[in-house]
Coordinates of C-alpha atoms and ligand atoms in Angstrom, one line a residue:
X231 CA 16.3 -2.6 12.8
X232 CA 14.1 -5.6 12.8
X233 CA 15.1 -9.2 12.0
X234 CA 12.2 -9.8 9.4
X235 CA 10.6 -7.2 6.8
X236 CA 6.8 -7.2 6.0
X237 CA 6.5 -8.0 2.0
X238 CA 3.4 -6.4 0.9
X239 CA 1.9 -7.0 -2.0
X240 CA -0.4 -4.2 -4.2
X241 CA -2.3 -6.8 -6.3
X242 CA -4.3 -4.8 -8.8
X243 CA -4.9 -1.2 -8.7
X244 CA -6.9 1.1 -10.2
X245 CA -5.2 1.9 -13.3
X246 CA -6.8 -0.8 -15.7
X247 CA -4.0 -2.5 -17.0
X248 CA -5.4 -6.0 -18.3
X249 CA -4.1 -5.0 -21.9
X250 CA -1.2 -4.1 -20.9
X251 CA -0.6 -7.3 -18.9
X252 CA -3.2 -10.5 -18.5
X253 CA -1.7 -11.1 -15.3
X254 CA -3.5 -8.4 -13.4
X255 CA -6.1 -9.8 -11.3
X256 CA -9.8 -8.2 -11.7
X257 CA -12.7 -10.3 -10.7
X258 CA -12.5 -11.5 -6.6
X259 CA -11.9 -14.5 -7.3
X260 CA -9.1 -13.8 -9.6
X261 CA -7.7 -11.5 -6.6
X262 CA -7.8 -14.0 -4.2
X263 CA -6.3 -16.8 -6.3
X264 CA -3.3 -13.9 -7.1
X265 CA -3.0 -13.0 -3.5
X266 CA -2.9 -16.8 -2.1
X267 CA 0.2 -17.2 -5.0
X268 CA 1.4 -14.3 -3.2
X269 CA 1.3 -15.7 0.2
X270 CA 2.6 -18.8 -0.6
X271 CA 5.7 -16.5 -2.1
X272 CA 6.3 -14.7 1.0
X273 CA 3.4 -11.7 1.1
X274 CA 2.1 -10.8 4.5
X275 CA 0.4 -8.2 3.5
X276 CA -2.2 -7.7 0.2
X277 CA -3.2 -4.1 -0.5
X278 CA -6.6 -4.5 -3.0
X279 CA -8.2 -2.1 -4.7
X280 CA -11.5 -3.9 -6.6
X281 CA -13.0 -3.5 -9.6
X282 CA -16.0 -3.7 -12.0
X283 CA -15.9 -6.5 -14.6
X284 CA -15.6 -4.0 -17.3
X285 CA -12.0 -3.1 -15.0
X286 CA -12.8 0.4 -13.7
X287 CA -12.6 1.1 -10.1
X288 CA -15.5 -0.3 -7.7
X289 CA -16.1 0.9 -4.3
X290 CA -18.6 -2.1 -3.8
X291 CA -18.1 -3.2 0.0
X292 CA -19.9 -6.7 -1.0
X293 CA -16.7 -6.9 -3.4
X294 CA -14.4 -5.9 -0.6
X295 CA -15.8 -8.4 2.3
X296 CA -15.6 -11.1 -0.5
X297 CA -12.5 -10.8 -0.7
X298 CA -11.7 -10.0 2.6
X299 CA -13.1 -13.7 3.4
X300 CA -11.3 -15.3 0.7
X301 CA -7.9 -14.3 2.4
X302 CA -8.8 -14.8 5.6
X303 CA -9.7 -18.9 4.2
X304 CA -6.7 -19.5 2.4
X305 CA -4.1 -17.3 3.5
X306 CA -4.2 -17.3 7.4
X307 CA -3.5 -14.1 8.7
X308 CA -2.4 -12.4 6.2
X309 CA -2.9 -8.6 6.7
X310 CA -5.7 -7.5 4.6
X311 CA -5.5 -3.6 3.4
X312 CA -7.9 -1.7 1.8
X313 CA -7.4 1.2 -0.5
X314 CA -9.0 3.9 -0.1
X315 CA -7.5 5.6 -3.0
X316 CA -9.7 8.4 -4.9
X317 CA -8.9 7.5 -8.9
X318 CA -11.9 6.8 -10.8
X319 CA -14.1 6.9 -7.7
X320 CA -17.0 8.8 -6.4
X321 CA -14.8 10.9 -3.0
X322 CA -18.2 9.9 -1.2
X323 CA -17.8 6.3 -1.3
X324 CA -14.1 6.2 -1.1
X325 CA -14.3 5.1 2.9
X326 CA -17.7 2.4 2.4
X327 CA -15.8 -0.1 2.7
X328 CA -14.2 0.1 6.2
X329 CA -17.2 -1.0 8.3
X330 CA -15.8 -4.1 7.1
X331 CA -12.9 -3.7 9.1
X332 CA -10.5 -4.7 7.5
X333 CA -7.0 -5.0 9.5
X334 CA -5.3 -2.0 7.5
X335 CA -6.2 1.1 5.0
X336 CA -4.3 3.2 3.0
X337 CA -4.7 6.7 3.7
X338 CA -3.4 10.0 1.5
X339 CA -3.5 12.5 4.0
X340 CA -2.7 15.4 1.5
X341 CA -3.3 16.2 -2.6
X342 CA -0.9 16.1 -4.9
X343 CA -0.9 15.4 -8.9
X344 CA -0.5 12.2 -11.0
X345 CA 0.2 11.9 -14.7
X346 CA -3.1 13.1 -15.9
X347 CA -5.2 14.0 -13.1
X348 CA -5.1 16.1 -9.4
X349 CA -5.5 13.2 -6.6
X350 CA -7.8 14.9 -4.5
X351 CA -7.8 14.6 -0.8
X352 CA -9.2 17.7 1.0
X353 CA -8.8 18.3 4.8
X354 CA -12.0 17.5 4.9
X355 CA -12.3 13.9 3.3
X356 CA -8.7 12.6 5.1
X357 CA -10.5 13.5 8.6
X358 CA -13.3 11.9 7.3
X359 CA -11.6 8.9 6.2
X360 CA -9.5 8.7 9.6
X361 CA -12.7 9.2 11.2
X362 CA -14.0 6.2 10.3
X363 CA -10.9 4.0 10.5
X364 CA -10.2 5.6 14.3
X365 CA -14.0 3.6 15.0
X366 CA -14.0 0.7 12.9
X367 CA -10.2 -0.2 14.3
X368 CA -8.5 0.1 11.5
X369 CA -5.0 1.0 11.1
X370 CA -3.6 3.1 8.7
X371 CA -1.0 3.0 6.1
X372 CA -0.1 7.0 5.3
X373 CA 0.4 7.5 1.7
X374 CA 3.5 9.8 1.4
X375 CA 3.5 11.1 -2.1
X376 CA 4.7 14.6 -0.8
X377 CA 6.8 15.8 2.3
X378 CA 3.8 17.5 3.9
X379 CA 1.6 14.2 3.9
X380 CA 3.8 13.3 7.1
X381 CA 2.3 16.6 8.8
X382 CA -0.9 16.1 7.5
X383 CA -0.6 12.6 9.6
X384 CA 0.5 14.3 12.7
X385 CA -2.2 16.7 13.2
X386 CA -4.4 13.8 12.8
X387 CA -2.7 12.1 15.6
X388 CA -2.9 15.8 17.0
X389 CA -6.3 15.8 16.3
X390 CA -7.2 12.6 18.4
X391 CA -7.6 10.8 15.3
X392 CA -5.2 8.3 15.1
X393 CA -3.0 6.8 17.3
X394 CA 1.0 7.4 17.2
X395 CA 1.9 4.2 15.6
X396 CA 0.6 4.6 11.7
X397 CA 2.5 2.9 9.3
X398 CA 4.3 5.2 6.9
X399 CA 4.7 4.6 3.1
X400 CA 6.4 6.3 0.7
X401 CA 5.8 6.7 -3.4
X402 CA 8.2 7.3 -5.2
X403 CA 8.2 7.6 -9.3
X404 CA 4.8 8.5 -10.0
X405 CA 4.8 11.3 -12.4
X406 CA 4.5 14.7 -11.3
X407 CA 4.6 13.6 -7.5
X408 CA 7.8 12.9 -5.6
X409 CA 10.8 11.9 -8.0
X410 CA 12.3 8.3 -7.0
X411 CA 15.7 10.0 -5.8
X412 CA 17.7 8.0 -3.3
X413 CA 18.5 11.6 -1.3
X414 CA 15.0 12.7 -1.2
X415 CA 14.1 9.2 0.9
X416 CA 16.7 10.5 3.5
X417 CA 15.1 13.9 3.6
X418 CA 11.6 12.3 3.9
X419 CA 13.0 9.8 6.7
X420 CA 14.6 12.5 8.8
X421 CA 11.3 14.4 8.6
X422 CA 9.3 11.2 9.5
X423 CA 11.7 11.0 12.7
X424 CA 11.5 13.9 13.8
X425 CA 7.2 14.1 13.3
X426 CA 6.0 10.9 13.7
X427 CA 8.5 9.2 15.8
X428 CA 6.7 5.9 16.6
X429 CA 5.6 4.9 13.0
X430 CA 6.9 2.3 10.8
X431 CA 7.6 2.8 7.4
X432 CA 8.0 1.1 4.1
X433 CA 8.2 2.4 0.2
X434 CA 6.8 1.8 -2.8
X435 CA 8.9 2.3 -6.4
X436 CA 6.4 3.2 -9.0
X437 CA 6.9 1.3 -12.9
X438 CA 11.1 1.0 -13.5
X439 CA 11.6 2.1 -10.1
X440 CA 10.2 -0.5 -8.0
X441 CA 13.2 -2.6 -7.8
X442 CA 15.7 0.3 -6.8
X443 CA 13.1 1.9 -4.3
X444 CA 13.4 -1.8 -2.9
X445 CA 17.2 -1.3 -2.5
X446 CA 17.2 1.7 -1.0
X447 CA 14.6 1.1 1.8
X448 CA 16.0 -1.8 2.7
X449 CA 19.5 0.0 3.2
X450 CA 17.6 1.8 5.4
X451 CA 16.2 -0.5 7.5
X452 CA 12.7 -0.4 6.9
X453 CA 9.9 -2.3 8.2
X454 CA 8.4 -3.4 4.9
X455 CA 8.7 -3.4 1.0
X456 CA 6.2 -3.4 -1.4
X457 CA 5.8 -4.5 -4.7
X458 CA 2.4 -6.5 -7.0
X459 CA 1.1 -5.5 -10.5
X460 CA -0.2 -2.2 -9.3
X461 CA 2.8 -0.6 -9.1
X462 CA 4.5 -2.5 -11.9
X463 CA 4.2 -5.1 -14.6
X464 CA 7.1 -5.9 -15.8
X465 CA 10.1 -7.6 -14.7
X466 CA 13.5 -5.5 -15.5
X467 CA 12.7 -3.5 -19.2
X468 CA 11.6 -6.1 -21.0
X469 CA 9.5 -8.9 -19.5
X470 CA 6.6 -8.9 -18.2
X471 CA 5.8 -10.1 -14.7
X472 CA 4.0 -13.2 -14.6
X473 CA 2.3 -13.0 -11.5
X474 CA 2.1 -11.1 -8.4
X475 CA 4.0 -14.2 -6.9
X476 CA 7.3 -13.5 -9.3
X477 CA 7.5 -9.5 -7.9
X478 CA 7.5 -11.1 -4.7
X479 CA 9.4 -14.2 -4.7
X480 CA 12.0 -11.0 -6.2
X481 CA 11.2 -9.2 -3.0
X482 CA 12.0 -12.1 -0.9
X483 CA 15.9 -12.1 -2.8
X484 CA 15.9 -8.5 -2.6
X485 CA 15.1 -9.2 1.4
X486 CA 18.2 -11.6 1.4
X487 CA 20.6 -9.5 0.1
X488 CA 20.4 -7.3 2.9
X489 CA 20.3 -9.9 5.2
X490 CA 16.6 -9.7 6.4
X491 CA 14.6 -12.8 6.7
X492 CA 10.7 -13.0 5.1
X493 CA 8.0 -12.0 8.4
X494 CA 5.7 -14.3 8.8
X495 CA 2.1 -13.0 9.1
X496 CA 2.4 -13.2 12.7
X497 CA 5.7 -11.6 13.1
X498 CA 4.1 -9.1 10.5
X499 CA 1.4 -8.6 12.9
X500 CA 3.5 -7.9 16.0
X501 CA 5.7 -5.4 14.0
X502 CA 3.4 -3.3 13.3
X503 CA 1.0 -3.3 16.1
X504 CA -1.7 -4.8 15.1
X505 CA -3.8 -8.0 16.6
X506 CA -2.9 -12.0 16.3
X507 CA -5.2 -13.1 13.1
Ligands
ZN1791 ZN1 -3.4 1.2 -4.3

């Protein structure tokens, strides 16, 4: 188990939730204000989804490089991710962003539903998607919101497509996908073993789980933990969060009672293979 543990922040989303909670950040300049709080916390890593200004999902790479170049000013080498997520987005543009190169993007290598809609991802778009990523250099995060998204990352590898070292994640609590049950991570984690043997893994707890997925990953000895307002607004069942910052200045006590120390974006970097900022 390593020392330090990768705190990665999910900023905004796609889900708009401004009403809901003023804290989520939608312009660019918004994001990269949230994500430098963020930093300063103890995030090493900031997953970003953008947006239009009327708050539904953009796939805009001038949006993306923006902000790309706002982290890379005032958070030094902190690990920029894009999403490559499909809600509310043309499947066409969902990869137009990655010429950019960013230094990470997520990728669901499998369908599966959400609350109200199918989250589409055919064999055909994930090898697209890990197409591009494989030549622009950029590594991916494997979204695990079902048991066979870990095989669906290994015939990529299989495939040529990406190398043996992806970085794992796994949701848990979104509705109609995988339930956050603390026996189901072990299933998921023995599977990951035994199929993708060189990855590193983290997990996200979707709404009222986020805390407790938190817990039990870092039990486990994970490499990372995520939190941010994309997964969850509010702070216990009655608050809500005030920033990105507060979920993960949380994380960062979370990290300590398990004895972990915050990774630094360098020690971030080396964890999970990828290049000195
Ligand atoms: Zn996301």
């Amino acid at each position: 188990m390593a020392e330090s543990c990768v705190i990665s922040v999910a900023i905004t989303g796609s889900v708009p939730r401004k009403k809901d909670n003023p804290a989520v950040p939608i312009t660019v300049a918004e994001q990269v204000e949230s994500t430098h709080a963020a930093f300063e916390a103890g995030a090493a890593l900031v997953h970003v989804h953008v947006r239009n200004d009327d708050e539904t999902p953009s796939s805009d790479p001038e949006k993306f490089g923006r902000f790309r170049d706002g982290v890379r000013q005032h958070c030094p080498g902190m690990i920029v991710q894009f999403s490559t997520g499909g809600r509310g987005r043309d499947q066409a543009a969902r990869g137009n962003a990655l010429e950019l190169r960013p230094d990470m993007a997520s990728l669901s290598t499998g369908s599966v539903n959400f609350p109200t809609i199918v989250y589409e991802n055919s064999p055909a778009l994930v090898t697209d998607l890990a197409t591009k990523m494989q030549r622009f250099s950029v590594l991916p995060e494997i979204e695990v919101f079902d048991l066979s998204h870990l095989h669906g990352a290994r015939r990529l590898i299989d495939a040529g497509l990406m190398n043996e070292r992806p970085h794992v994640q796994f949701v848990m609590g979104v509705k109609n996908a995988m339930p956050a049950e603390e026996h189901l991570l072990d299933i998921l984690l023995t599977e990951m073993r035994r199929v993708l043997p060189h990855a590193t893994w983290t997990g996200a707890g979707i709404g009222r789980f986020q805390a407790v997925v938190m817990d039990w990953v870092l039990a486990r000895g994970a490499h990372g933990v995520r939190t941010g307002l994309e997964d969850n607004i509010r702070v216990g069942k009655d608050r809500l969060a005030a920033s990105n910052a507060e979920l993960a200045s949380l994380a960062t006590e979370a990290l300590a009672k398990h004895g972990r120390t915050v990774a630094t974006p360098a020690q971030a970097r080396a964890m999970l293979g990828l290049a000195a900022a």
